[in-house]
Amino acid sequence: MNGPLLELFDASLLARAGEPALELGPAGGQATTFTFGELEALSNRTAHALAARGVRAGDRLAVQLPNGLEFLELFLACLKLGALFVPINVLYREREVSHVLADAEPVGLVAANATAARAAVPVWTAEEVSAEAAAAPSHRPAVALDEASPAAIVYTSGTTGRAKGAVLTHGGFARNARRLVEAWRITAADRYLAVLPLFHVHGLGVGVCCWLASGCRMRLAARFEADAAQGLFEAFRPTLFFGVPTVYVRLLEWPEPLARRLGAGVRLFVSGSAPLPASVFEAFRERFGHEVLERYGMTETLITLGNPYEGERRPGSIGRPLAGVEARVVDDRGREAPEGIAGELQVRGPGLFAGYWRMPEASASALTADGFFRTGDLAERADDGYLTLRGRASDLIISGGFNVYPREIEDVLLEQPGVREAAVVGRADPKRGEVPVAYFVGEADQGALEAACRRELASFKQPRAFVRVAALPRNAMGKVDKRRLASAAEAPET
């Protein structure tokens, strides 16, 4: 039994084998097209090549690759082997990669080159795996899978500091894809322009899974670039586009005549991974003639709420629960909060994650006694059921759709000579939503701190300002009062 996710994908990989599935190539250049049948055969060969290297059901395989054919082949190959796919952000530095590898303990890391990381696990290049796959059998491996079979471990900063591995199942991915295909009316006639990174659950669990579940045609870009996106829109003529708020801010740079012309053929623009400012929603409607559909989800839950395909798409709102999902807003005593009063958003439904990898206590505390996931986000409910986010219970920063946890940056700063104390908070940013700002006590040179963060952290985690202060504000319990720092962070950069 292939399990629910592969059975869902087989409506494309097998039943539509001769139909075009994937386009690859630079904007403005000649695209290379692959059929669903070719993807089936390529991923089967890759599965056999991995098996020859010792990858078995239940093993973890870490992958740190940019968007491309190899990434898709490896994802499908892991599903077919029953191995757990562990995507790693391509912007991660050695320190961050090492944490994921130490925690997941994969049998190997597939990277763009063998020197990508001084890893404690074997590092295989995508090129050598592809070369071995070319000589491997093209039939699908026979592995028994079911709803509960783990499919991936996707690392998320969550709300407790170091990244935690959320275990996502075959059944969870399948239920999420079915839910979205139905909610957003995605069909085989759609043309999906994919610009989001596939290592992120938005690009993988939403984009890739909806593509394979629906049998539509996907044009995969290496990354989002506003100038290149114009050429992709011109050449591919998409009907479906997913982005994060930062992407939509960049698209607003297009002149209105161009925006109207290129947006005319698009059926649906979707935004997620971070709150979409109401001002961006309104500006996009004015310039492109489209109302962006904002939805809500987390790595642990996939997509649970959204504005409707048909009906009011309310600026600043994340809409209502999708089919099969329950959502509630509770106060600090766990009671339902009144309409218009902010409380913690909690969600429940089929397809929630199976827990955090090897973290039973964190897994248990993430759920309430009646099975609701504690999102840590503050929301309020309108009288018609629409939900609006009002902040986060934690100080998690979301920058350009990526989670940035201050403690990780603070740890780097506190390792530097001349830093006695450090605290990091988010500052509103018109393009990325939020950016981190670092406050420190000590004699350290700000340039040295900036260099250390560049060396140790991914680009989206690097503070945009370093502010020296005489002391960090603290509350009566002696804890740093980040709310007071957050107010100060609105000041011009130092």
XYZ file of C-alpha atoms in Angstrom:
494
model
C 0.000 0.000 0.000
C 1.478 3.318 -1.080
C -0.315 5.343 1.566
C -2.729 8.277 1.200
C -0.252 10.868 -0.076
C 1.179 8.828 -2.931
C -2.300 7.588 -3.810
C -3.368 11.234 -4.076
C -0.338 12.094 -6.208
C -0.895 9.056 -8.448
C -3.876 10.821 -10.017
C -1.152 12.927 -11.623
C 2.007 10.780 -11.670
C 0.256 7.741 -13.153
C -3.151 8.764 -14.490
C -1.777 11.867 -16.262
C 1.604 10.366 -17.141
C 1.732 11.861 -20.628
C 0.676 15.384 -19.608
C 3.141 18.258 -19.064
C 3.814 18.690 -15.356
C 6.859 20.850 -14.732
C 8.725 23.653 -16.472
C 12.249 24.657 -15.476
C 14.534 27.327 -16.836
C 15.544 30.960 -16.420
C 13.056 33.748 -17.003
C 13.123 34.771 -20.640
C 14.939 31.582 -21.636
C 13.757 28.326 -23.163
C 12.022 26.200 -20.531
C 12.616 22.474 -20.152
C 9.370 20.557 -19.705
C 8.845 17.253 -17.899
C 5.712 15.119 -17.943
C 4.180 13.554 -14.844
C 5.294 10.166 -16.122
C 8.880 11.374 -16.414
C 8.754 12.673 -12.843
C 7.433 9.307 -11.693
C 10.288 7.448 -13.397
C 12.980 9.939 -12.285
C 11.870 9.810 -8.644
C 11.660 6.000 -8.758
C 15.247 5.839 -10.026
C 16.303 8.263 -7.289
C 14.581 6.103 -4.679
C 16.551 3.059 -5.836
C 19.786 5.071 -5.828
C 19.132 6.168 -2.241
C 18.251 2.619 -1.229
C 21.570 1.472 -2.670
C 23.229 3.981 -0.335
C 21.429 2.450 2.620
C 18.354 4.659 2.999
C 15.480 2.625 4.448
C 11.932 3.232 5.669
C 12.058 5.247 8.876
C 15.478 6.742 8.116
C 15.916 10.490 7.810
C 17.467 12.109 4.748
C 18.504 15.753 5.055
C 18.410 17.867 1.889
C 19.886 21.343 1.503
C 19.277 22.273 -2.108
C 17.800 25.238 -3.971
C 14.593 24.911 -5.943
C 15.079 22.503 -8.815
C 14.378 19.103 -10.276
C 16.724 17.331 -7.848
C 14.825 18.654 -4.831
C 11.520 17.339 -6.218
C 13.045 13.970 -7.124
C 14.427 13.541 -3.618
C 11.161 14.511 -1.945
C 9.179 12.000 -3.995
C 11.887 9.363 -3.586
C 11.732 9.656 0.203
C 7.936 9.318 0.127
C 8.271 6.171 -1.962
C 10.892 4.672 0.369
C 9.051 5.566 3.550
C 12.053 7.680 4.594
C 11.602 11.010 6.358
C 12.478 14.014 4.202
C 14.323 16.718 6.191
C 14.579 19.959 4.182
C 17.172 22.497 5.336
C 17.093 26.188 4.523
C 19.735 26.931 1.872
C 20.626 30.145 3.708
C 21.612 28.301 6.872
C 25.231 28.508 7.980
C 27.231 25.645 9.480
C 26.051 26.373 13.022
C 22.393 26.125 12.031
C 22.842 23.101 9.789
C 24.745 21.318 12.554
C 21.817 21.692 14.940
C 19.393 20.091 12.476
C 21.784 17.248 11.691
C 22.538 16.555 15.344
C 18.849 16.496 16.180
C 17.457 14.535 13.217
C 20.454 12.177 12.905
C 19.932 11.586 9.175
C 21.700 8.823 7.277
C 23.029 11.465 4.911
C 22.853 15.056 3.737
C 22.286 15.807 0.053
C 23.766 19.199 -0.772
C 24.826 21.160 -3.819
C 28.466 20.265 -3.190
C 30.453 18.067 -0.833
C 31.928 21.031 1.043
C 28.535 22.517 1.891
C 28.922 21.533 5.528
C 31.460 19.904 7.789
C 28.765 17.503 8.851
C 28.810 14.596 11.256
C 26.916 12.627 8.600
C 27.874 11.618 5.062
C 27.449 14.466 2.565
C 26.314 13.416 -0.905
C 26.165 15.819 -3.817
C 22.997 16.064 -5.852
C 25.113 15.431 -8.942
C 26.432 12.062 -7.744
C 22.996 10.902 -6.579
C 21.546 11.861 -9.983
C 24.342 9.995 -11.784
C 23.622 6.827 -9.804
C 19.886 7.247 -10.352
C 20.370 7.323 -14.128
C 21.447 3.677 -14.044
C 18.831 2.560 -11.486
C 15.517 0.744 -12.177
C 12.505 2.911 -13.056
C 9.824 0.912 -11.219
C 8.456 2.157 -7.916
C 9.773 0.510 -4.724
C 7.193 -1.503 -2.791
C 6.807 -0.026 0.709
C 3.744 -0.283 2.972
C 2.583 3.121 4.227
C -0.516 4.466 5.953
C -2.035 7.709 7.286
C 0.244 7.784 10.322
C 3.472 7.087 8.429
C 5.875 10.021 8.952
C 6.752 11.792 5.718
C 8.952 14.713 6.749
C 10.581 16.537 9.614
C 10.355 20.275 9.013
C 12.255 22.412 11.475
C 10.529 25.420 12.965
C 11.704 27.948 15.502
C 8.311 27.676 17.175
C 8.151 29.508 20.497
C 10.909 27.951 22.594
C 14.180 29.024 21.005
C 16.163 26.397 19.138
C 14.504 24.964 16.052
C 12.260 21.954 16.725
C 11.528 19.225 14.199
C 7.806 18.988 13.453
C 6.967 15.490 12.235
C 4.455 15.677 9.362
C 2.681 12.540 8.193
C 1.570 11.166 4.839
C -2.027 11.550 5.985
C -1.502 15.113 7.184
C 0.021 16.256 3.903
C -2.742 14.504 1.938
C -5.591 15.988 3.971
C -4.101 19.463 3.705
C -3.695 19.200 -0.079
C -7.251 17.950 -0.574
C -8.569 20.730 1.642
C -6.766 23.444 -0.305
C -7.479 22.055 -3.775
C -11.161 22.088 -2.918
C -11.152 25.460 -1.142
C -9.188 27.250 -3.871
C -10.810 25.402 -6.825
C -7.469 24.169 -8.166
C -7.774 21.941 -11.245
C -5.550 20.352 -13.866
C -6.246 23.377 -16.072
C -4.369 25.706 -13.691
C -0.864 26.996 -14.296
C 1.014 27.457 -11.010
C 4.006 29.797 -10.905
C 6.156 28.614 -7.976
C 8.626 31.169 -6.612
C 8.674 30.173 -2.934
C 11.580 28.136 -1.529
C 10.725 24.441 -1.435
C 12.603 23.887 1.830
C 9.843 25.915 3.535
C 6.533 24.267 4.399
C 4.704 26.950 2.372
C 6.478 26.029 -0.847
C 6.500 22.290 -0.135
C 3.362 21.443 1.831
C 1.160 23.966 0.043
C 2.682 24.545 -3.386
C 4.179 21.188 -4.344
C 1.443 19.122 -2.741
C -1.375 21.126 -4.368
C 0.393 20.853 -7.728
C 0.680 17.076 -7.560
C -2.771 16.629 -6.038
C -4.467 18.641 -8.783
C -2.377 17.670 -11.814
C -1.875 21.285 -12.838
C 1.207 22.593 -14.620
C 3.977 24.157 -12.504
C 6.724 26.547 -13.540
C 9.404 26.379 -10.848
C 11.638 29.387 -10.348
C 14.966 29.143 -8.540
C 13.903 32.001 -6.269
C 11.728 35.083 -6.264
C 13.231 38.117 -7.964
C 10.902 40.978 -8.847
C 12.593 41.714 -12.193
C 12.770 38.058 -13.209
C 9.163 37.503 -12.106
C 7.998 39.863 -14.830
C 9.537 37.605 -17.476
C 8.040 34.516 -15.863
C 4.571 36.053 -15.854
C 5.014 37.038 -19.501
C 6.235 33.620 -20.647
C 4.230 31.260 -18.442
C 0.936 33.152 -18.038
C 0.093 31.665 -14.625
C -3.420 31.328 -13.259
C -2.228 30.561 -9.719
C 0.399 32.327 -7.594
C 1.436 31.849 -3.939
C 3.583 34.372 -2.110
C 4.533 35.852 1.237
C 3.832 39.528 2.048
C 7.375 40.520 1.063
C 6.741 39.167 -2.437
C 3.570 41.214 -2.827
C 5.365 44.357 -1.642
C 7.936 43.834 -4.405
C 5.260 43.188 -7.048
C 3.733 46.549 -6.164
C 6.849 48.140 -7.662
C 5.579 47.226 -11.128
C 3.904 50.080 -13.058
C 0.131 49.834 -12.954
C -0.335 49.153 -16.707
C 2.105 46.245 -16.484
C 0.548 44.950 -13.271
C -2.936 45.034 -14.791
C -1.798 43.293 -17.956
C 0.213 40.529 -16.288
C -2.350 40.012 -13.539
C -5.239 39.730 -15.982
C -4.783 36.018 -16.564
C -4.263 35.096 -12.906
C -7.204 33.426 -11.225
C -5.918 33.508 -7.662
C -3.176 35.191 -5.635
C -2.614 33.651 -2.173
C -0.560 35.064 0.704
C 0.662 33.374 3.882
C 3.573 32.673 6.270
C 3.260 36.150 7.803
C 0.458 38.698 8.226
C -0.388 40.630 5.050
C -0.746 44.327 5.950
C -4.134 45.752 5.032
C -2.328 48.547 3.181
C -0.630 46.005 0.903
C -3.963 44.248 0.300
C -5.574 47.532 -0.745
C -2.635 48.656 -2.885
C -2.528 45.299 -4.669
C -6.239 45.457 -5.408
C -5.781 48.949 -6.811
C -2.758 48.090 -8.953
C -3.432 44.500 -10.071
C -7.212 44.404 -9.880
C -7.015 41.396 -7.537
C -7.878 40.798 -3.907
C -5.154 38.611 -2.412
C -6.540 35.612 -0.525
C -4.852 35.584 2.869
C -4.714 32.301 4.721
C -3.215 31.077 8.005
C -1.172 28.068 8.966
C 1.862 26.818 10.815
C 4.409 24.113 10.194
C 2.734 21.963 12.849
C -0.790 22.391 11.477
C -0.309 23.181 7.778
C -3.157 25.408 6.531
C -6.136 25.742 8.855
C -7.863 29.058 8.155
C -8.356 31.343 5.212
C -10.439 33.993 3.553
C -13.000 32.507 1.178
C -12.509 31.918 -2.523
C -16.040 33.201 -3.040
C -17.119 35.899 -0.633
C -15.465 38.697 1.302
C -11.680 38.679 1.514
C -11.293 40.976 4.463
C -8.128 43.127 4.626
C -6.023 42.247 7.647
C -8.046 39.127 8.453
C -7.025 35.473 8.205
C -10.628 34.478 7.543
C -12.410 31.487 9.009
C -11.606 27.802 9.602
C -11.329 25.650 6.494
C -13.406 22.504 6.052
C -12.840 20.002 8.850
C -10.951 22.490 11.052
C -12.085 23.963 14.363
C -10.652 27.177 15.765
C -11.183 28.990 19.028
C -9.824 32.034 20.845
C -9.198 31.533 24.549
C -8.166 33.743 27.464
C -5.310 32.998 29.843
C -7.578 30.646 31.791
C -8.453 28.602 28.741
C -11.985 29.955 28.437
C -13.538 31.154 25.173
C -12.723 34.839 24.768
C -15.642 37.168 23.933
C -15.975 38.533 20.406
C -13.590 41.410 19.811
C -11.293 40.434 22.696
C -7.836 39.094 21.873
C -6.790 35.686 23.142
C -4.669 32.757 22.059
C -5.726 31.150 18.788
C -6.030 27.369 19.035
C -6.891 24.992 16.189
C -7.956 21.356 15.925
C -8.574 19.040 13.004
C -7.321 16.022 11.097
C -3.818 16.373 9.782
C -2.070 18.036 12.716
C 1.584 17.131 13.145
C 2.546 13.933 14.930
C 4.664 15.792 17.485
C 8.142 17.249 17.721
C 10.977 14.889 16.857
C 12.279 13.258 20.042
C 10.670 15.945 22.238
C 7.760 14.259 24.048
C 7.343 16.992 26.657
C 7.224 19.771 24.065
C 4.833 17.679 21.958
C 2.484 17.159 24.888
C 2.524 20.815 25.958
C 1.754 21.960 22.398
C -1.723 20.415 22.629
C -4.585 21.040 25.020
C -6.315 18.182 26.821
C -9.029 18.155 24.140
C -6.592 18.097 21.211
C -6.335 21.756 20.176
C -2.935 23.020 19.051
C -1.708 26.076 20.939
C -0.535 28.406 18.174
C 0.934 31.071 20.459
C -0.678 33.711 18.227
C -3.121 36.241 19.610
C -6.321 36.733 17.638
C -9.788 38.129 18.022
C -13.011 36.920 16.476
C -15.596 39.163 14.805
C -19.305 38.469 15.172
C -19.353 36.814 11.742
C -16.521 34.417 12.606
C -13.671 36.163 10.779
C -10.437 36.058 12.771
C -7.793 38.774 12.917
C -4.309 38.335 14.339
C -3.312 40.801 17.050
C 0.252 39.789 17.719
C 2.020 36.824 19.261
C 2.156 35.504 22.738
C 5.879 34.963 22.249
C 8.460 37.332 20.841
C 8.931 35.301 17.665
C 9.872 37.498 14.700
C 8.590 36.635 11.218
C 10.798 38.257 8.598
C 9.912 37.773 4.943
C 7.921 34.659 5.853
C 10.779 33.066 7.840
C 10.713 32.476 11.586
C 13.451 34.261 13.498
C 13.781 33.457 17.163
C 15.637 36.167 19.131
C 17.352 33.735 21.474
C 19.378 32.230 18.641
C 20.743 35.656 17.706
C 21.270 36.555 21.358
C 23.350 33.406 21.841
C 25.672 34.486 19.023
C 26.002 38.007 20.432
C 26.727 36.772 23.952
C 29.599 34.693 22.595
C 31.361 37.831 21.329
C 34.035 39.640 23.375
C 32.768 42.780 25.078
C 29.084 41.823 25.175
C 27.690 41.512 28.694
C 23.987 41.353 27.874
C 21.970 41.154 24.674
C 18.343 41.205 23.651
C 16.761 41.094 20.203
C 13.312 42.332 19.208
C 11.423 42.811 15.956
C 10.941 46.152 14.255
C 8.236 46.762 11.674
C 9.589 46.810 8.131
C 7.587 47.741 5.007
C 9.161 45.039 2.844
C 9.845 42.115 5.164
C 7.091 42.651 7.708
C 9.580 42.603 10.561
C 13.349 42.666 10.938
C 15.443 41.879 14.027
C 17.134 44.667 15.977
C 19.809 43.862 18.563
C 20.377 45.718 21.839
C 23.523 45.030 23.825
C 25.336 46.129 26.951
C 29.132 46.290 26.759
C 32.129 47.677 24.918
C 31.952 45.475 21.817
C 32.488 47.070 18.428
C 29.252 47.160 16.459
C 31.063 46.263 13.247
C 32.497 43.161 14.885
C 29.034 42.118 16.046
C 27.665 42.596 12.554
C 30.491 40.484 11.116
C 29.876 37.724 13.673
C 26.181 37.562 12.788
C 26.997 37.447 9.087
C 29.359 34.565 9.766
C 27.076 32.558 12.058
C 23.521 33.260 10.916
C 21.368 33.103 7.807
C 20.823 36.461 6.128
C 17.205 36.814 7.248
C 18.250 36.387 10.908
C 20.915 39.098 10.881
C 19.952 42.202 12.893
C 19.355 45.306 10.844
C 20.654 47.497 13.655
C 22.907 47.124 16.702
C 22.066 49.490 19.562
C 24.378 49.936 22.540
C 22.505 50.659 25.794
C 23.649 51.261 29.367
C 21.274 48.582 30.690
C 18.445 46.376 29.457
C 15.027 47.228 30.896
C 13.792 44.604 33.342
C 10.563 43.866 35.144
C 10.045 43.251 38.837
C 11.056 39.618 38.417
C 14.386 40.605 36.886
C 13.464 39.442 33.371
C 14.256 41.607 30.355
C 11.180 43.611 29.395
C 11.234 43.254 25.625
C 8.068 45.276 25.202
C 9.972 48.389 26.194
C 12.784 47.453 23.822
C 10.252 46.840 21.042
C 8.978 50.408 21.444
C 12.502 51.729 21.226
C 13.094 49.649 18.115
C 10.754 51.886 16.155
C 13.398 54.625 16.410
C 15.790 55.243 13.496
C 18.680 52.810 13.156
C 21.873 53.564 15.053
